[in-house]
CSV table of C-alpha atoms in Angstrom, one decimal:
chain,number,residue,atom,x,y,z
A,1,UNK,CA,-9.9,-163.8,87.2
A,2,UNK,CA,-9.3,-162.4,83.5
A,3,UNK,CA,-9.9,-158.3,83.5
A,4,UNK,CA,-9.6,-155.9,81.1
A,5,UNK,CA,-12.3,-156.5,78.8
A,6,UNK,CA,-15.8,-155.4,79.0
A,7,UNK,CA,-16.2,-157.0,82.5
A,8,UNK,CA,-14.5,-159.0,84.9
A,9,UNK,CA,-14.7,-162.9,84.0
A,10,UNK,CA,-14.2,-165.0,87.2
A,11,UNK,CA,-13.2,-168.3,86.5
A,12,UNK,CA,-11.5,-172.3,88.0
A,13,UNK,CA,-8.9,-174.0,86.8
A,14,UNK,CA,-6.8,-176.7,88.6
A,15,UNK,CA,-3.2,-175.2,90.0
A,16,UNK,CA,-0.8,-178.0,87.9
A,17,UNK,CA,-2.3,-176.4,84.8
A,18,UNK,CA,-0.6,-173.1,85.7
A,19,UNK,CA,2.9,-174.4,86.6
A,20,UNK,CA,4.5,-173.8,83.3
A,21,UNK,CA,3.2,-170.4,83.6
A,22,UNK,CA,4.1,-169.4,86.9
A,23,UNK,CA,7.2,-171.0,87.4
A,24,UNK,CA,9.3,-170.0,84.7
A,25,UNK,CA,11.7,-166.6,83.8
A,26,UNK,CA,10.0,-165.9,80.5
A,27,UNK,CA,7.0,-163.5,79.7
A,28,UNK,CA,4.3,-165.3,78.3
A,29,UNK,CA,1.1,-164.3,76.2
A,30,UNK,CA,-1.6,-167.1,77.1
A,31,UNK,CA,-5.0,-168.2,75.5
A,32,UNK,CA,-8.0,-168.6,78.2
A,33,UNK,CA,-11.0,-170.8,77.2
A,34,UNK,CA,-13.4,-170.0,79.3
A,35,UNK,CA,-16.7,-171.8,78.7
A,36,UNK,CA,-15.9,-172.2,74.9
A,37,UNK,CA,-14.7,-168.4,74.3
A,38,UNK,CA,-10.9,-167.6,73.5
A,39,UNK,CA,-9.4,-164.8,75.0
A,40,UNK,CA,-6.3,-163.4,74.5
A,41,UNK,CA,-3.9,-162.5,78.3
A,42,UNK,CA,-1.1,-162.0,80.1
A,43,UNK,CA,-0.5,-162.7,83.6
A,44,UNK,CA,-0.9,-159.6,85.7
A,45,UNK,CA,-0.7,-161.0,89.4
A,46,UNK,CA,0.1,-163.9,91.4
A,47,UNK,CA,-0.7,-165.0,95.0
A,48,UNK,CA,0.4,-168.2,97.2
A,49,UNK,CA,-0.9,-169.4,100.5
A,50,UNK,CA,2.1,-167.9,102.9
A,51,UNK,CA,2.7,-171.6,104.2
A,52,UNK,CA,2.2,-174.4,101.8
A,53,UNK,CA,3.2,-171.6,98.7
A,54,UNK,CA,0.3,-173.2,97.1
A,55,UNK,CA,-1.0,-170.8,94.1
A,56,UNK,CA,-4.4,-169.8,95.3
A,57,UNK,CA,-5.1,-166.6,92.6
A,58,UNK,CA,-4.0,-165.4,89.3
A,59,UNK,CA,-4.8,-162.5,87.9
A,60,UNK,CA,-4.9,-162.0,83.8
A,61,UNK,CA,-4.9,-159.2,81.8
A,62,UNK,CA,-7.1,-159.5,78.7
A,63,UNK,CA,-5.3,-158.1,75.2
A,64,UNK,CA,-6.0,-156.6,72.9
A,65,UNK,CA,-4.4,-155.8,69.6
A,66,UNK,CA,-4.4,-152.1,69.1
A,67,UNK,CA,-3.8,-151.4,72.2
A,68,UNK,CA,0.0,-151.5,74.5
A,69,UNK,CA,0.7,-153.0,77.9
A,70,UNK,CA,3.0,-152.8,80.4
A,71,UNK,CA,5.0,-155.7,82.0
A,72,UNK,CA,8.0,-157.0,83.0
A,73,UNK,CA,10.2,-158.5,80.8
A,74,UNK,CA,13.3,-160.8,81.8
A,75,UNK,CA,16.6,-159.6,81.1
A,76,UNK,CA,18.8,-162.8,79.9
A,77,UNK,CA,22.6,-161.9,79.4
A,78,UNK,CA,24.6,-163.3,76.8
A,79,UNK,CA,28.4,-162.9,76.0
A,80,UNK,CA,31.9,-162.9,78.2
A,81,UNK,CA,32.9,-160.1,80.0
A,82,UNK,CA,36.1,-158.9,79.7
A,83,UNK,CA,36.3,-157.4,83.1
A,84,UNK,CA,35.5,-160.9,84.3
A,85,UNK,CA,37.8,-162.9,82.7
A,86,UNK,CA,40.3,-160.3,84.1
A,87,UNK,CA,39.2,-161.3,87.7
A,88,UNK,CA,36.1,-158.9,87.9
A,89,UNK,CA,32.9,-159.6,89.1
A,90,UNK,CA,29.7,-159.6,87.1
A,91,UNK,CA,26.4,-158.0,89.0
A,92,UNK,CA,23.2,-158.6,87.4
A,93,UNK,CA,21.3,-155.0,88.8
A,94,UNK,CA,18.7,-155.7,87.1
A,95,UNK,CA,17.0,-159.3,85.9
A,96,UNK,CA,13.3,-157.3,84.6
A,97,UNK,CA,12.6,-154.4,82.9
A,98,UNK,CA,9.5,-152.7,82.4
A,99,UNK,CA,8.3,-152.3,79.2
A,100,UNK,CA,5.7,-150.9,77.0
A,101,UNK,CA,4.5,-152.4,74.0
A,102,UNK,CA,1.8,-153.9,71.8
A,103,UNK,CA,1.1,-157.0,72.5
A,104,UNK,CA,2.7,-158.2,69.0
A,105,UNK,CA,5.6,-155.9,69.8
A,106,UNK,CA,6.2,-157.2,73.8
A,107,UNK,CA,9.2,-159.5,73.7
A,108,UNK,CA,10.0,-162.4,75.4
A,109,UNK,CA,13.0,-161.4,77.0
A,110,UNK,CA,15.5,-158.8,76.3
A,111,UNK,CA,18.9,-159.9,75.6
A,112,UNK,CA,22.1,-157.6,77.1
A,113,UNK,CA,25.3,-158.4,75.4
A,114,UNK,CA,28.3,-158.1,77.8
A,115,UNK,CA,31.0,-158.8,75.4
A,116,UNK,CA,32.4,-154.9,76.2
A,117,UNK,CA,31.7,-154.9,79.7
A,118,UNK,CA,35.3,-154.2,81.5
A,119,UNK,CA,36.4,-153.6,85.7
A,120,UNK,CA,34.3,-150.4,86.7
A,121,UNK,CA,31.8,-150.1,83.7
A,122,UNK,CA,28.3,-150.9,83.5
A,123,UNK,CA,25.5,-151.1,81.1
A,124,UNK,CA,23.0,-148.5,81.3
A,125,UNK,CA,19.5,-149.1,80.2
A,126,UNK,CA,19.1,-146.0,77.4
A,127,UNK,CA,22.0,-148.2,75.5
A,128,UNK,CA,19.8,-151.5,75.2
A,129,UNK,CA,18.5,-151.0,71.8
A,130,UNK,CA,14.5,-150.8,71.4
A,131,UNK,CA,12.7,-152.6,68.7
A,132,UNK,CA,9.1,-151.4,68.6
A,133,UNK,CA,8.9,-151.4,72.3
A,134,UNK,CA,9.7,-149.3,75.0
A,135,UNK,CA,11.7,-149.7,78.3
A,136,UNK,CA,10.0,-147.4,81.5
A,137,UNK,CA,12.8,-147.8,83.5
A,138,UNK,CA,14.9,-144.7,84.1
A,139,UNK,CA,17.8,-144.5,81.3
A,140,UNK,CA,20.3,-144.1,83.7
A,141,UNK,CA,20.0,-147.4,85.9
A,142,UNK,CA,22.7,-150.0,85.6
A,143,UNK,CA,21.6,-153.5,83.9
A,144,UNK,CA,24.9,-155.0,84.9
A,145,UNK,CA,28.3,-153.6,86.6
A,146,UNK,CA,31.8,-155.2,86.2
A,147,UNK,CA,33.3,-154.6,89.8
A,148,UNK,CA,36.8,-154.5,90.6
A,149,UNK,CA,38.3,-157.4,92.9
A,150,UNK,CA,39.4,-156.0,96.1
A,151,UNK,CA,43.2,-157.2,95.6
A,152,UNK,CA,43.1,-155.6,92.4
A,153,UNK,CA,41.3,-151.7,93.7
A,154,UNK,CA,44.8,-150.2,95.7
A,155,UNK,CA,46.4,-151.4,92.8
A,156,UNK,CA,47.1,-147.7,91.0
A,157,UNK,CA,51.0,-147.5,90.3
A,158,UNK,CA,52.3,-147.9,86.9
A,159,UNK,CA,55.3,-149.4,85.3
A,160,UNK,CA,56.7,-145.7,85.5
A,161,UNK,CA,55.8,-145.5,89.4
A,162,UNK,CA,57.4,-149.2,90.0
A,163,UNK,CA,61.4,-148.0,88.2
A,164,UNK,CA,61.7,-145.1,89.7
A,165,UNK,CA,60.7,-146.9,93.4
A,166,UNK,CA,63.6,-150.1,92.0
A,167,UNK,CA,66.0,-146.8,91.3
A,168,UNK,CA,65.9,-145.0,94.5
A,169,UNK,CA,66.1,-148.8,96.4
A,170,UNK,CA,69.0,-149.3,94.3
A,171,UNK,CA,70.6,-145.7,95.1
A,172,UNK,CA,70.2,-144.2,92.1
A,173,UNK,CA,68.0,-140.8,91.3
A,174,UNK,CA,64.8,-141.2,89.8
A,175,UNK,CA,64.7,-139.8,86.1
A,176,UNK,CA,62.5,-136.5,86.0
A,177,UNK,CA,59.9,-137.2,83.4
């Protein structure tokens, strides 16, 4: 069903012809020919049969240049962690993002650089940078955290804390600092 437009246009198309579509992490503008007329869409909804997760309806929402949509966008991450490469782990809190746009303006996917992402930090999504659309997720959800291995979270002593613990082994006064 394409809606949007004028009025609702009900139409058939075989299931395989929708597999790209569907089954992919990417937002994608289509062009519907129905009976000979091009029209412009995004997929708004999506339903299987609850057995054979056969696709038995898909919604699209008919564009139109001047005016924005909303939809989710895929979040794709790019870059090395520090934190991670120090033994952290990466969670991904967020893999879509709901954004507003025109439909020339709605990207593909928005990209999250994690190159200064270290043990106990995250990135927020008021710091992903906005060109000529706009994320409607709150500003202050995490994208992705950097958490802190276990072996490493009891770890709080410094280099300070560890020779004055070798000193009074060793029978000696710690130095008042």
């Amino acid at each position: 069903m394409l809606y949007g437009g004028d009025e609702q246009i009900h139409f058939y198309a075989p299931m395989i012809l929708f597999r790209e579509l569907v089954y992919t992490d990417e937002a994608h503008f289509v062009n519907l020919n129905i009976e000979g007329t091009e029209y412009k869409a995004i997929m708004q909804d999506l339903q299987f049969h609850p057995v054979s997760e056969v696709i038995l309806h898909v919604d699209f929402l008919q564009l139109f240049e001047g005016k924005p949509i909303k939809m989710n966008v895929p979040v794709h991450f790019e870059g090395d962690a520090p934190g991670v490469t120090k033994g952290g782990t990466l969670i991904k809190k967020r893999r879509y993002l709901s954004v507003k746009a025109l439909p020339k303006d709605m990207p593909e996917y928005i990209t999250v650089n994690l190159s200064k992402l270290d043990f106990g930090k995250a990135i927020k999504v008021g710091e992903i940078e906005e060109k000529n659309f706009e994320i409607l997720d709150t500003k202050i959800a995490s994208v992705a955290v950097v958490e802190i291995p276990r072996a490493l979270r009891g770890k709080t002593t410094t280099a300070e804390e560890e020779e004055a613990e070798e000193a009074v082994a060793e029978g000696e006064a710690p130095a008042e600092g």
